[in-house]
Short mmCIF file of C-alpha atoms in Angstrom, two decimals:
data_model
loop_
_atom_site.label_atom_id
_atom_site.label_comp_id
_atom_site.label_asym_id
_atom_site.label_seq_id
_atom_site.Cartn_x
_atom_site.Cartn_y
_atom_site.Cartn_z
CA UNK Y 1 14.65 14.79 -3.08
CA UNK Y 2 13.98 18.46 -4.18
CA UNK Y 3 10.84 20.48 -2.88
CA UNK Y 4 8.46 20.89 -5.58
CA UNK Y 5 4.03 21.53 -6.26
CA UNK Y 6 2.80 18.09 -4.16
CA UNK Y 7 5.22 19.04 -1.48
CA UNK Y 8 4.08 22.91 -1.24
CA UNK Y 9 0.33 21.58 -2.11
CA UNK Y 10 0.48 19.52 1.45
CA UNK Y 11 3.11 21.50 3.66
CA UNK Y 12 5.48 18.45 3.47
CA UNK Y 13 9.30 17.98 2.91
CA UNK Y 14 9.55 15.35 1.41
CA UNK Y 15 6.92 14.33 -1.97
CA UNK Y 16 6.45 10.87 -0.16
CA UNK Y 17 2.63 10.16 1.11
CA UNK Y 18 1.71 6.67 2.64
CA UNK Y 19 -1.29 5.38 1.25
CA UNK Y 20 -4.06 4.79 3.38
CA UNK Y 21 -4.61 1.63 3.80
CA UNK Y 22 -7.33 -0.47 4.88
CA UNK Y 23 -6.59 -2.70 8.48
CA UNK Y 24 -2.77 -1.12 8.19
CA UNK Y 25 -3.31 2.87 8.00
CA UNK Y 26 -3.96 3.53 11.37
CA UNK Y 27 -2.53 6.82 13.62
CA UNK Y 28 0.66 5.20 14.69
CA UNK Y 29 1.81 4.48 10.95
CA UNK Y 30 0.02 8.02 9.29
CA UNK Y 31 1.72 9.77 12.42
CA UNK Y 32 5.24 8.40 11.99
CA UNK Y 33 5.15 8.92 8.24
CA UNK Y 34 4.01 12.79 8.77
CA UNK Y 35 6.99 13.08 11.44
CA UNK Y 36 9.46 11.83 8.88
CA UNK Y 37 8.70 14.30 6.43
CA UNK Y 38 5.77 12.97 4.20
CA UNK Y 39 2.62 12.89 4.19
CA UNK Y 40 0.35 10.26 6.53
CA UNK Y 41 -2.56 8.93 5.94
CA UNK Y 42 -5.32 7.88 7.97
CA UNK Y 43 -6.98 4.32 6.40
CA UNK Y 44 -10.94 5.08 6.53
CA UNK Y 45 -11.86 2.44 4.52
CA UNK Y 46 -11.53 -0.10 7.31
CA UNK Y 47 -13.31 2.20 9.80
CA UNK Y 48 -16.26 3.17 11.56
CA UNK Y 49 -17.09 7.05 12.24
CA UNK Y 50 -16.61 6.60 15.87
CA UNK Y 51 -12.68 4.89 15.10
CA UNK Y 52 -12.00 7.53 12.65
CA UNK Y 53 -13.12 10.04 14.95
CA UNK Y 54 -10.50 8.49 17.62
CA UNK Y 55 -7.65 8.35 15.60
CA UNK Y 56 -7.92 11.48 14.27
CA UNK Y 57 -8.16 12.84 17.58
CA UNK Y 58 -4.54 10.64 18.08
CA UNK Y 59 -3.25 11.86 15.17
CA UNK Y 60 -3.70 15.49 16.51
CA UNK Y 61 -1.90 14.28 19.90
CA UNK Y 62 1.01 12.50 18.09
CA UNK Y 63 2.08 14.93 15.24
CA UNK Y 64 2.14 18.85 14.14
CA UNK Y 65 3.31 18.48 10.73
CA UNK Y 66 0.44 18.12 8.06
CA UNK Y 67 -1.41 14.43 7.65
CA UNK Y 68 -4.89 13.62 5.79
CA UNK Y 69 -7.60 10.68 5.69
CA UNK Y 70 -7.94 8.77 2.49
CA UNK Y 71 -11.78 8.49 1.84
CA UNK Y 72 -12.98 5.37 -0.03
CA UNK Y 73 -16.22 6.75 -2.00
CA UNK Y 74 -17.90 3.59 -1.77
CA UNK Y 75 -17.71 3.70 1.88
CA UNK Y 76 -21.29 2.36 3.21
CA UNK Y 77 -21.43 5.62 5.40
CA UNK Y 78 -19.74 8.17 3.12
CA UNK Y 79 -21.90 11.01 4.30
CA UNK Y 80 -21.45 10.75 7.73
CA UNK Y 81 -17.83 10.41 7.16
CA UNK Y 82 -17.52 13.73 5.02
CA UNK Y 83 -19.34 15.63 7.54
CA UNK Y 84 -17.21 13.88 10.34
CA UNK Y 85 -13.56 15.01 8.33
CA UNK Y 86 -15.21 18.88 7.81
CA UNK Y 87 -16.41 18.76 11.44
CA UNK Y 88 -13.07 17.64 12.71
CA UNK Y 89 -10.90 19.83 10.83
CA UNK Y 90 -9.05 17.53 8.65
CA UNK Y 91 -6.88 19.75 5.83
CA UNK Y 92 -6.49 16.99 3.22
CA UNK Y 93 -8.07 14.17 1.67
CA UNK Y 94 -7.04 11.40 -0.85
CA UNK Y 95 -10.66 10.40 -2.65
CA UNK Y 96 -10.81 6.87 -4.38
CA UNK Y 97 -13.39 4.47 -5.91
CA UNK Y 98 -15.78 6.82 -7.10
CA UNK Y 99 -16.76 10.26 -8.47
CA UNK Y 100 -14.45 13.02 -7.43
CA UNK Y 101 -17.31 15.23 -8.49
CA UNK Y 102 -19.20 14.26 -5.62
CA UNK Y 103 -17.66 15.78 -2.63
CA UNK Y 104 -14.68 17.88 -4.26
CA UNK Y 105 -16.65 21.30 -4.04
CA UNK Y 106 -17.87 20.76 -0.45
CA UNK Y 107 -14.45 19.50 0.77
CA UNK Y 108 -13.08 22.96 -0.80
CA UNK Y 109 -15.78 25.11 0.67
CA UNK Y 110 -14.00 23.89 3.84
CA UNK Y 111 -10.45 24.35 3.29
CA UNK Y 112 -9.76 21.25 2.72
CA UNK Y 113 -7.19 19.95 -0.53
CA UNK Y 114 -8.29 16.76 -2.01
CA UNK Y 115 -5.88 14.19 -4.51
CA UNK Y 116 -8.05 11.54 -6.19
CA UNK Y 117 -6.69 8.02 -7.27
CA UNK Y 118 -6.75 7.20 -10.64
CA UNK Y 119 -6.24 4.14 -13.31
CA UNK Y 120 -6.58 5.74 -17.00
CA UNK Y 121 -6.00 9.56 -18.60
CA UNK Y 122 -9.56 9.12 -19.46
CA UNK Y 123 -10.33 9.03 -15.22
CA UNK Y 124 -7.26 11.75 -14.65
CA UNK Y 125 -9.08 14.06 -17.20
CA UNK Y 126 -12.31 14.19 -14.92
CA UNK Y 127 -10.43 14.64 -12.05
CA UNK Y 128 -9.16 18.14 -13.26
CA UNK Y 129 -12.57 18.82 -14.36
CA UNK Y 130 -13.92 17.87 -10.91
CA UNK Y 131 -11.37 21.07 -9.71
CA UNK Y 132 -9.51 18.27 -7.37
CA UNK Y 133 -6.17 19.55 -6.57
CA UNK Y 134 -3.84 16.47 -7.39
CA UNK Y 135 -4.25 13.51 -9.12
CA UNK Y 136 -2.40 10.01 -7.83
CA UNK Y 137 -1.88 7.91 -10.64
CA UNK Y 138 -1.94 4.14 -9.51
CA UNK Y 139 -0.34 1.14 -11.86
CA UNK Y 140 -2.24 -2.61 -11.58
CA UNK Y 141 1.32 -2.73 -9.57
CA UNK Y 142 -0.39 -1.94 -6.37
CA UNK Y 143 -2.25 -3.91 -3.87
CA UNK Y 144 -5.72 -4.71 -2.99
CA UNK Y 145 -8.15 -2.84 -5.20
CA UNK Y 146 -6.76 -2.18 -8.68
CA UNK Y 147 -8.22 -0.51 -11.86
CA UNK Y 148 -10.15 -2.47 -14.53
CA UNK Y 149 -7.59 -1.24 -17.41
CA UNK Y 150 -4.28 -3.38 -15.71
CA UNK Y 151 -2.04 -0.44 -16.59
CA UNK Y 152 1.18 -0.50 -15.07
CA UNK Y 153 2.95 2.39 -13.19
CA UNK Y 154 5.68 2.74 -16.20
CA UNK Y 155 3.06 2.86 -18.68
CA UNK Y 156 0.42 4.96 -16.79
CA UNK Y 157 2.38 8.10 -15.54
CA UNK Y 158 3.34 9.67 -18.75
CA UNK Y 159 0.00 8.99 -20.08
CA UNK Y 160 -1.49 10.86 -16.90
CA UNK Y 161 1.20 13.22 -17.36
CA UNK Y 162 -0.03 14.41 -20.86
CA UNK Y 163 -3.92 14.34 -19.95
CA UNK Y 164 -3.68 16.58 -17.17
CA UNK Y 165 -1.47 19.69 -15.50
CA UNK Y 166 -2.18 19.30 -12.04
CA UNK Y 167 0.05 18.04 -9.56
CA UNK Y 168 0.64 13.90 -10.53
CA UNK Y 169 1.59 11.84 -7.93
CA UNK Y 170 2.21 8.18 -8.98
CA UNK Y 171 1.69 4.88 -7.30
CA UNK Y 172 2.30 1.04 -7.80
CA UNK Y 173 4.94 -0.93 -7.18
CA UNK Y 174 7.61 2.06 -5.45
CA UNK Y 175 9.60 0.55 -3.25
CA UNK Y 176 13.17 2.08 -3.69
CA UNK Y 177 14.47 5.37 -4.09
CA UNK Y 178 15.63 4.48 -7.65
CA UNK Y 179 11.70 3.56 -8.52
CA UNK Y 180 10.97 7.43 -7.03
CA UNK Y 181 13.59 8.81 -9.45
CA UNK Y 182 12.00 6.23 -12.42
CA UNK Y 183 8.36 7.75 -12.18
CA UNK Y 184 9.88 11.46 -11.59
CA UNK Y 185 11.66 11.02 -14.95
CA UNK Y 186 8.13 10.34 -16.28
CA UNK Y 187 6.68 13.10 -15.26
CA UNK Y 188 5.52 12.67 -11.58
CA UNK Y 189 6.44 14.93 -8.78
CA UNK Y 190 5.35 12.72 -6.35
CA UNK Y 191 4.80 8.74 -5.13
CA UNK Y 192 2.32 7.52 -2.99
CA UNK Y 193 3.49 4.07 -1.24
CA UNK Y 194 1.37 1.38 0.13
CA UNK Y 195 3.25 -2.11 0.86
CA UNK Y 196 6.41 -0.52 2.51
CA UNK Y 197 4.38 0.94 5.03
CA UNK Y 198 1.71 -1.90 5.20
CA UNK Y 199 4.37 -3.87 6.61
CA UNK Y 200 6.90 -0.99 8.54
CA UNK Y 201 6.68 -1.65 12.29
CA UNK Y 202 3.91 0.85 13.24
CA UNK Y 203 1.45 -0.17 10.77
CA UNK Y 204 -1.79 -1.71 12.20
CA UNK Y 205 -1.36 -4.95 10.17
CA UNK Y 206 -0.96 -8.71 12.11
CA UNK Y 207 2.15 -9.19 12.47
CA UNK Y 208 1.73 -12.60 10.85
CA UNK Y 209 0.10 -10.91 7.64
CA UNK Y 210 3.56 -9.26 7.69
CA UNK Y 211 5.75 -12.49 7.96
CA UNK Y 212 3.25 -13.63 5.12
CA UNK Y 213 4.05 -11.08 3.09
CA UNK Y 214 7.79 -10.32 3.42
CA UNK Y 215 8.10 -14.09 2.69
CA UNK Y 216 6.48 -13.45 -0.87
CA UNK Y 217 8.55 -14.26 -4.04
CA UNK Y 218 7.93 -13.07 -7.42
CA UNK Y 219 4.85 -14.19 -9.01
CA UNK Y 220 3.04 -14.25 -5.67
CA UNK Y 221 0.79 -12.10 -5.86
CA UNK Y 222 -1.73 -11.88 -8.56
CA UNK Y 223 -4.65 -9.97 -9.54
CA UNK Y 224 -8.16 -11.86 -8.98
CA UNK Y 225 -11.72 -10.92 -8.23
CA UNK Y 226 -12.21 -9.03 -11.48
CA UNK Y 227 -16.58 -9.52 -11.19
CA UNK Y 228 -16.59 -7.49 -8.24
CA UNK Y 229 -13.56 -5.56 -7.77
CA UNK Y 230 -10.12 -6.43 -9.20
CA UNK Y 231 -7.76 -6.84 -6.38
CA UNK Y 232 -4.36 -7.86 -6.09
CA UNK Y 233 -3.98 -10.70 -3.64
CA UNK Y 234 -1.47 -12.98 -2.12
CA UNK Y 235 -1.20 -16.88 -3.31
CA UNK Y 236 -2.98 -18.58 0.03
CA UNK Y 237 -5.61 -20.66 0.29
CA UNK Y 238 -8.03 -18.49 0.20
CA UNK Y 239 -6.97 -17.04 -3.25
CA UNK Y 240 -6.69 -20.72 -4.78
CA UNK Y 241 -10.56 -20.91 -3.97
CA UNK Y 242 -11.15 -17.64 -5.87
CA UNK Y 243 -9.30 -18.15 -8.59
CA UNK Y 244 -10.41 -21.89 -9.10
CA UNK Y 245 -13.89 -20.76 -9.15
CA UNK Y 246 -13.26 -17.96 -11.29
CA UNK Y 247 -11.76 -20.29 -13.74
CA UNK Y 248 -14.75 -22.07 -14.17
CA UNK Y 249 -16.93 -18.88 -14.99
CA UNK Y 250 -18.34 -18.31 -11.22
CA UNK Y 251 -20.17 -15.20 -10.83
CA UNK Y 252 -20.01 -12.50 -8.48
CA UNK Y 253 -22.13 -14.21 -6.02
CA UNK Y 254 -20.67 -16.97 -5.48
CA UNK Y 255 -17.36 -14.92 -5.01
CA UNK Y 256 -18.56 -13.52 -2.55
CA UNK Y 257 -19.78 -16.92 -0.82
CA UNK Y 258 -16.22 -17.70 -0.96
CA UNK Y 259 -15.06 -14.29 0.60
CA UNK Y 260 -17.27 -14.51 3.07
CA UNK Y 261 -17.75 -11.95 6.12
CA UNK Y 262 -15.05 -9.35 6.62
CA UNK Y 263 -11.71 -11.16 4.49
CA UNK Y 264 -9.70 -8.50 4.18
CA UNK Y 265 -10.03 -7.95 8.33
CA UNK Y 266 -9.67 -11.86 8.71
CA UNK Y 267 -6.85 -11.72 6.57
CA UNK Y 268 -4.57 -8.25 7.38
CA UNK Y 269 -5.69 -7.18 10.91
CA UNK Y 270 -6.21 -10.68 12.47
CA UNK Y 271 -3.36 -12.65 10.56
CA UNK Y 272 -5.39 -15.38 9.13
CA UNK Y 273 -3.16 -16.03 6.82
CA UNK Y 274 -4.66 -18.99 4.37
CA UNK Y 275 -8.30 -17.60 5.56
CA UNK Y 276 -8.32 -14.43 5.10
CA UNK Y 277 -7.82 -11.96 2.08
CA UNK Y 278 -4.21 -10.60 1.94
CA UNK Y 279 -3.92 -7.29 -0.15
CA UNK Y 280 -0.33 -6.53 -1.09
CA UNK Y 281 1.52 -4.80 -3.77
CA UNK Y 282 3.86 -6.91 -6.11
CA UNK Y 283 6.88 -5.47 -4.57
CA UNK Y 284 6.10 -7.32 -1.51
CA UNK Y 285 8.59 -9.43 -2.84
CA UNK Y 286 11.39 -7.48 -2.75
CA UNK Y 287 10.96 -6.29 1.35
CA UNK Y 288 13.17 -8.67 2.92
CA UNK Y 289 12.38 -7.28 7.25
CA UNK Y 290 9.61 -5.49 8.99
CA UNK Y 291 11.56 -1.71 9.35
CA UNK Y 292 9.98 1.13 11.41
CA UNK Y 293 9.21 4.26 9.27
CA UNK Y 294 11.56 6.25 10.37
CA UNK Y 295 14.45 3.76 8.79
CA UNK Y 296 12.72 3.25 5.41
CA UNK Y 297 12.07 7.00 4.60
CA UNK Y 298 15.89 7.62 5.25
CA UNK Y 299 16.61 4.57 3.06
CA UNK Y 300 14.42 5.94 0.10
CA UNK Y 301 16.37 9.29 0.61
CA UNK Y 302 19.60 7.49 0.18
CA UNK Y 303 18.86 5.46 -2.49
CA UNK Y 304 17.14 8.42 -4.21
CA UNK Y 305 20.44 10.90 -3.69
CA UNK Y 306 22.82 8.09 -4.87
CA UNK Y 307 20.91 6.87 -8.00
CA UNK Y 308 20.53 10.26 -9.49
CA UNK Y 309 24.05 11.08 -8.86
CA UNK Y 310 25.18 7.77 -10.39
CA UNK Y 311 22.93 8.66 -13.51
CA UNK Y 312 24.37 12.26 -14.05
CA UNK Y 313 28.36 11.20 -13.28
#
Protein backbone atom coordinates (compact mmCIF):
# COMPACT_ATOMS: atom_id res chain seq x y z
CA UNK A 1 0.00 0.00 0.00
CA UNK A 2 1.47 3.38 -1.22
CA UNK A 3 1.48 6.59 1.07
CA UNK A 4 -0.94 8.98 -0.17
CA UNK A 5 -3.52 12.41 1.27
CA UNK A 6 -5.53 10.19 4.23
CA UNK A 7 -2.22 8.79 5.22
CA UNK A 8 -0.28 12.34 5.34
CA UNK A 9 -3.81 13.91 6.62
CA UNK A 10 -3.42 11.53 9.94
CA UNK A 11 0.47 10.86 10.26
CA UNK A 12 -0.16 7.13 9.45
CA UNK A 13 1.59 4.48 7.22
CA UNK A 14 -0.66 2.68 6.24
CA UNK A 15 -4.47 4.31 4.75
CA UNK A 16 -6.16 1.66 7.10
CA UNK A 17 -8.35 3.28 10.14
CA UNK A 18 -10.47 0.95 12.47
CA UNK A 19 -13.76 2.18 12.93
CA UNK A 20 -14.85 3.05 16.19
CA UNK A 21 -17.03 0.95 17.33
CA UNK A 22 -19.55 0.89 19.92
CA UNK A 23 -18.88 -2.00 23.03
CA UNK A 24 -15.68 -3.19 20.68
CA UNK A 25 -13.50 0.15 20.13
CA UNK A 26 -11.92 0.34 23.23
CA UNK A 27 -7.88 1.40 23.94
CA UNK A 28 -6.50 -2.06 23.60
CA UNK A 29 -8.00 -2.52 19.94
CA UNK A 30 -7.55 1.59 18.79
CA UNK A 31 -3.94 1.15 20.39
CA UNK A 32 -2.89 -2.01 18.55
CA UNK A 33 -4.34 -0.76 15.28
CA UNK A 34 -2.28 2.73 15.65
CA UNK A 35 0.95 0.48 16.47
CA UNK A 36 0.45 -1.47 13.28
CA UNK A 37 0.46 1.37 11.14
CA UNK A 38 -3.20 2.72 10.84
CA UNK A 39 -5.17 4.65 12.36
CA UNK A 40 -7.17 3.65 15.89
CA UNK A 41 -10.06 4.63 17.00
CA UNK A 42 -11.48 5.16 20.25
CA UNK A 43 -15.52 3.90 20.27
CA UNK A 44 -17.37 6.95 22.17
CA UNK A 45 -20.57 6.00 21.31
CA UNK A 46 -20.72 3.30 23.97
CA UNK A 47 -19.16 5.62 26.59
CA UNK A 48 -19.51 7.83 29.37
CA UNK A 49 -17.18 11.10 29.73
CA UNK A 50 -15.51 9.68 32.70
CA UNK A 51 -14.59 6.08 30.42
CA UNK A 52 -13.60 8.14 27.55
CA UNK A 53 -11.59 10.22 29.66
CA UNK A 54 -9.78 6.84 30.95
CA UNK A 55 -9.07 5.36 27.87
CA UNK A 56 -7.82 8.14 26.34
CA UNK A 57 -5.56 8.60 29.08
CA UNK A 58 -4.56 4.56 28.14
CA UNK A 59 -4.32 5.27 24.81
CA UNK A 60 -1.63 7.97 25.58
CA UNK A 61 0.24 5.20 27.84
CA UNK A 62 0.01 2.42 25.17
CA UNK A 63 0.92 4.16 21.80
CA UNK A 64 3.00 7.27 20.19
CA UNK A 65 1.89 6.98 16.75
CA UNK A 66 -1.31 9.10 15.88
CA UNK A 67 -5.01 7.62 17.03
CA UNK A 68 -8.50 9.62 17.23
CA UNK A 69 -12.10 9.18 18.93
CA UNK A 70 -15.02 8.65 16.64
CA UNK A 71 -17.83 11.02 17.98
CA UNK A 72 -21.44 9.86 17.46
CA UNK A 73 -23.41 13.36 17.09
CA UNK A 74 -26.38 12.03 18.61
CA UNK A 75 -24.51 11.21 21.65
CA UNK A 76 -26.92 12.20 24.73
CA UNK A 77 -23.89 14.25 26.15
CA UNK A 78 -22.26 15.56 22.96
CA UNK A 79 -21.18 18.79 24.55
CA UNK A 80 -19.50 17.57 27.34
CA UNK A 81 -17.79 15.15 25.16
CA UNK A 82 -16.43 17.87 22.63
CA UNK A 83 -15.14 19.91 25.36
CA UNK A 84 -13.70 16.66 27.03
CA UNK A 85 -11.68 15.61 23.37
CA UNK A 86 -10.40 19.65 23.08
CA UNK A 87 -9.54 19.54 26.80
CA UNK A 88 -7.66 16.32 26.47
CA UNK A 89 -5.79 16.97 23.45
CA UNK A 90 -7.17 14.56 21.06
CA UNK A 91 -5.71 15.43 17.22
CA UNK A 92 -8.47 13.69 15.24
CA UNK A 93 -11.97 12.92 15.12
CA UNK A 94 -14.30 10.75 12.91
CA UNK A 95 -17.98 12.69 13.26
CA UNK A 96 -21.16 10.53 12.41
CA UNK A 97 -24.98 10.71 12.73
CA UNK A 98 -25.45 14.23 12.47
CA UNK A 99 -24.44 17.69 11.20
CA UNK A 100 -20.77 18.06 10.54
CA UNK A 101 -21.56 21.74 10.64
CA UNK A 102 -22.01 21.61 14.18
CA UNK A 103 -18.71 21.12 15.77
CA UNK A 104 -16.30 21.14 12.59
CA UNK A 105 -15.17 24.88 13.16
CA UNK A 106 -14.61 24.49 16.94
CA UNK A 107 -12.79 21.13 16.54
CA UNK A 108 -10.44 23.17 13.97
CA UNK A 109 -10.00 26.16 16.19
CA UNK A 110 -8.25 23.45 18.26
CA UNK A 111 -6.06 21.66 16.00
CA UNK A 112 -7.92 19.04 15.68
CA UNK A 113 -8.70 17.13 11.86
CA UNK A 114 -12.11 15.77 11.64
CA UNK A 115 -13.48 12.87 8.74
CA UNK A 116 -17.28 12.63 8.77
CA UNK A 117 -19.24 9.39 7.76
CA UNK A 118 -21.37 9.54 5.02
CA UNK A 119 -24.27 7.51 2.97
CA UNK A 120 -25.14 9.70 -0.31
CA UNK A 121 -23.04 12.51 -2.58
CA UNK A 122 -25.89 14.63 -1.55
CA UNK A 123 -24.45 14.14 2.49
CA UNK A 124 -20.57 14.09 1.07
CA UNK A 125 -21.35 17.51 -0.63
CA UNK A 126 -22.17 19.17 2.87
CA UNK A 127 -19.41 17.70 4.36
CA UNK A 128 -16.93 19.75 2.14
CA UNK A 129 -19.07 22.65 2.71
CA UNK A 130 -18.91 22.06 6.50
CA UNK A 131 -14.73 22.58 5.78
CA UNK A 132 -14.34 18.82 7.36
CA UNK A 133 -11.13 17.47 6.23
CA UNK A 134 -12.09 13.89 4.90
CA UNK A 135 -15.06 12.31 4.10
CA UNK A 136 -15.61 8.27 4.88
CA UNK A 137 -17.95 6.97 2.55
CA UNK A 138 -19.92 3.97 4.17
CA UNK A 139 -21.98 1.23 1.87
CA UNK A 140 -25.44 -0.42 3.63
CA UNK A 141 -22.43 -3.19 3.67
CA UNK A 142 -21.47 -2.20 7.13
CA UNK A 143 -22.73 -3.02 10.50
CA UNK A 144 -24.95 -1.60 13.05
CA UNK A 145 -26.22 1.79 12.01
CA UNK A 146 -26.55 2.15 8.24
CA UNK A 147 -27.82 4.99 5.93
CA UNK A 148 -31.49 5.33 4.88
CA UNK A 149 -30.47 5.24 0.96
CA UNK A 150 -29.07 1.19 1.19
CA UNK A 151 -26.21 2.13 -1.14
CA UNK A 152 -23.60 -0.27 -1.35
CA UNK A 153 -19.79 0.36 -1.06
CA UNK A 154 -19.29 -0.47 -5.02
CA UNK A 155 -21.94 1.81 -5.92
CA UNK A 156 -21.31 4.63 -3.36
CA UNK A 157 -17.51 5.45 -3.74
CA UNK A 158 -17.39 6.70 -7.22
CA UNK A 159 -20.46 8.60 -6.65
CA UNK A 160 -18.69 10.25 -3.50
CA UNK A 161 -15.74 10.40 -5.58
CA UNK A 162 -17.33 12.81 -8.20
CA UNK A 163 -19.31 15.03 -5.53
CA UNK A 164 -16.43 15.95 -3.61
CA UNK A 165 -12.31 16.51 -3.74
CA UNK A 166 -11.39 15.93 -0.36
CA UNK A 167 -9.72 13.05 0.91
CA UNK A 168 -12.49 9.81 0.47
CA UNK A 169 -12.05 7.12 2.59
CA UNK A 170 -14.54 4.22 1.98
CA UNK A 171 -16.23 1.75 4.21
CA UNK A 172 -18.58 -1.39 4.12
CA UNK A 173 -17.97 -4.65 3.70
CA UNK A 174 -13.61 -4.50 3.42
CA UNK A 175 -12.38 -7.35 4.60
CA UNK A 176 -9.42 -8.38 2.26
CA UNK A 177 -6.69 -6.68 0.75
CA UNK A 178 -8.20 -7.32 -2.73
CA UNK A 179 -11.58 -5.32 -1.43
CA UNK A 180 -8.82 -2.30 -0.43
CA UNK A 181 -7.45 -2.42 -4.01
CA UNK A 182 -11.46 -2.69 -5.38
CA UNK A 183 -12.57 0.69 -3.67
CA UNK A 184 -8.97 2.35 -4.50
CA UNK A 185 -9.72 1.62 -8.17
CA UNK A 186 -12.91 3.64 -7.51
CA UNK A 187 -11.53 6.39 -6.38
CA UNK A 188 -10.82 6.02 -2.59
CA UNK A 189 -7.51 6.52 -0.99
CA UNK A 190 -8.48 5.05 1.99
CA UNK A 191 -10.83 2.18 3.96
CA UNK A 192 -12.15 2.39 7.19
CA UNK A 193 -12.86 -1.29 8.70
CA UNK A 194 -15.26 -2.24 11.34
CA UNK A 195 -16.05 -6.19 11.63
CA UNK A 196 -12.35 -7.36 11.28
CA UNK A 197 -11.47 -5.52 14.19
CA UNK A 198 -14.84 -5.98 16.08
CA UNK A 199 -13.86 -9.42 16.33
CA UNK A 200 -9.58 -9.30 16.31
CA UNK A 201 -8.41 -10.46 19.76
CA UNK A 202 -8.02 -7.04 21.50
CA UNK A 203 -11.32 -5.71 20.72
CA UNK A 204 -13.62 -5.11 23.76
CA UNK A 205 -16.39 -7.36 22.33
CA UNK A 206 -17.70 -10.81 24.42
CA UNK A 207 -15.96 -13.22 23.32
CA UNK A 208 -19.17 -15.15 22.67
CA UNK A 209 -20.55 -12.17 20.42
CA UNK A 210 -17.36 -13.14 18.53
CA UNK A 211 -18.00 -17.00 18.24
CA UNK A 212 -21.56 -15.65 17.18
CA UNK A 213 -20.36 -13.83 14.63
CA UNK A 214 -17.45 -15.71 12.99
CA UNK A 215 -20.05 -18.55 12.83
CA UNK A 216 -22.25 -16.28 10.44
CA UNK A 217 -22.99 -17.53 6.84
CA UNK A 218 -24.14 -15.53 4.03
CA UNK A 219 -27.47 -14.07 4.33
CA UNK A 220 -27.07 -13.67 8.08
CA UNK A 221 -27.12 -10.61 8.65
CA UNK A 222 -29.75 -8.27 7.51
CA UNK A 223 -30.73 -4.79 7.75
CA UNK A 224 -33.82 -4.10 10.24
CA UNK A 225 -35.03 -1.30 12.43
CA UNK A 226 -35.59 1.11 9.57
CA UNK A 227 -38.42 3.45 11.99
CA UNK A 228 -35.75 4.34 14.21
CA UNK A 229 -32.45 3.75 12.84
CA UNK A 230 -31.59 1.24 10.10
CA UNK A 231 -29.12 -1.17 11.46
CA UNK A 232 -27.59 -4.14 10.24
CA UNK A 233 -28.08 -7.02 12.63
CA UNK A 234 -27.33 -10.64 13.11
CA UNK A 235 -30.25 -13.45 12.58
CA UNK A 236 -30.89 -14.29 16.60
CA UNK A 237 -33.71 -14.22 18.42
CA UNK A 238 -33.81 -11.06 19.16
CA UNK A 239 -33.82 -9.91 15.44
CA UNK A 240 -36.75 -12.51 14.59
CA UNK A 241 -38.84 -10.36 17.18
CA UNK A 242 -37.95 -7.15 15.29
CA UNK A 243 -38.41 -8.13 12.14
CA UNK A 244 -41.74 -10.09 12.84
CA UNK A 245 -43.15 -7.03 14.29
CA UNK A 246 -41.94 -4.90 11.69
CA UNK A 247 -43.67 -7.06 9.23
CA UNK A 248 -46.83 -6.40 10.60
CA UNK A 249 -46.46 -2.47 10.42
CA UNK A 250 -45.20 -1.95 14.25
CA UNK A 251 -44.11 1.44 14.96
CA UNK A 252 -41.18 2.85 16.46
CA UNK A 253 -42.44 2.39 19.88
CA UNK A 254 -43.10 -0.70 20.09
CA UNK A 255 -39.55 -1.38 18.58
CA UNK A 256 -38.23 -0.10 21.04
CA UNK A 257 -40.38 -2.22 23.67
CA UNK A 258 -38.80 -5.04 21.97
CA UNK A 259 -35.16 -3.56 22.20
CA UNK A 260 -35.50 -2.86 25.42
CA UNK A 261 -32.73 -1.30 27.86
CA UNK A 262 -29.18 -1.19 26.58
CA UNK A 263 -29.31 -4.19 23.43
CA UNK A 264 -26.51 -3.43 21.76
CA UNK A 265 -24.44 -3.70 25.40
CA UNK A 266 -26.58 -6.91 26.20
CA UNK A 267 -25.77 -8.14 22.97
CA UNK A 268 -21.77 -7.17 22.01
CA UNK A 269 -20.13 -6.42 25.42
CA UNK A 270 -21.99 -9.03 27.58
CA UNK A 271 -22.42 -11.89 24.88
CA UNK A 272 -26.08 -12.33 25.08
CA UNK A 273 -26.22 -13.73 22.11
CA UNK A 274 -30.18 -14.46 21.21
CA UNK A 275 -30.93 -11.37 23.76
CA UNK A 276 -29.10 -8.91 22.86
CA UNK A 277 -28.58 -6.74 19.62
CA UNK A 278 -25.58 -8.00 17.54
CA UNK A 279 -24.22 -5.27 15.05
CA UNK A 280 -21.99 -6.78 12.39
CA UNK A 281 -20.98 -6.10 8.91
CA UNK A 282 -22.01 -8.65 6.12
CA UNK A 283 -18.53 -9.82 5.76
CA UNK A 284 -18.80 -11.36 9.07
CA UNK A 285 -19.28 -14.22 7.07
CA UNK A 286 -16.27 -14.56 5.48
CA UNK A 287 -13.87 -14.28 9.03
CA UNK A 288 -13.35 -17.78 9.71
CA UNK A 289 -10.93 -17.18 13.59
CA UNK A 290 -10.65 -14.46 16.13
CA UNK A 291 -6.85 -12.97 14.89
CA UNK A 292 -5.02 -10.29 16.96
CA UNK A 293 -4.43 -7.02 14.97
CA UNK A 294 -1.22 -7.27 14.47
CA UNK A 295 -1.80 -10.61 12.12
CA UNK A 296 -4.74 -9.17 10.13
CA UNK A 297 -3.08 -5.80 9.13
CA UNK A 298 -0.06 -7.89 7.75
CA UNK A 299 -2.61 -10.16 6.01
CA UNK A 300 -4.41 -7.12 4.29
CA UNK A 301 -0.82 -5.97 3.25
CA UNK A 302 -0.24 -9.27 1.61
CA UNK A 303 -3.23 -9.73 0.01
CA UNK A 304 -3.15 -6.08 -1.14
CA UNK A 305 0.70 -6.44 -2.68
CA UNK A 306 -0.23 -9.79 -4.37
CA UNK A 307 -3.62 -8.81 -5.96
CA UNK A 308 -2.33 -5.73 -7.61
CA UNK A 309 0.62 -7.48 -8.90
CA UNK A 310 -1.55 -10.34 -10.21
CA UNK A 311 -3.77 -7.59 -11.97
CA UNK A 312 -0.81 -5.70 -13.71
CA UNK A 313 1.27 -9.19 -14.79
Amino acid sequence: MKKNRVCELFGIERPIVAGGMVWCSGWRLAAAVSNAGGLGLLGAGSMHPETLQEHIRKMKEATDKPWGVNLPLMYPEIDRLVELLIAEGVKIVFTSAGSPKKFTQRFHEAGIKVAHVVSSSKFARKCEEAGVDAVVAEGFEAGGHNGREETTTLCLIPQVRQATSLPLIAAGGIGSGEAILATEALGAEGVQIGTLFALAEESSAAEAFKRRCIATEEGDTMLCLKKIAPSRLVKNALYQQLAEAEARGAEAEELRTILGKAATKRGIFEGDVEGGELEIGQIASAVTDIHPVSVIMERLANEYNEAKARIQG
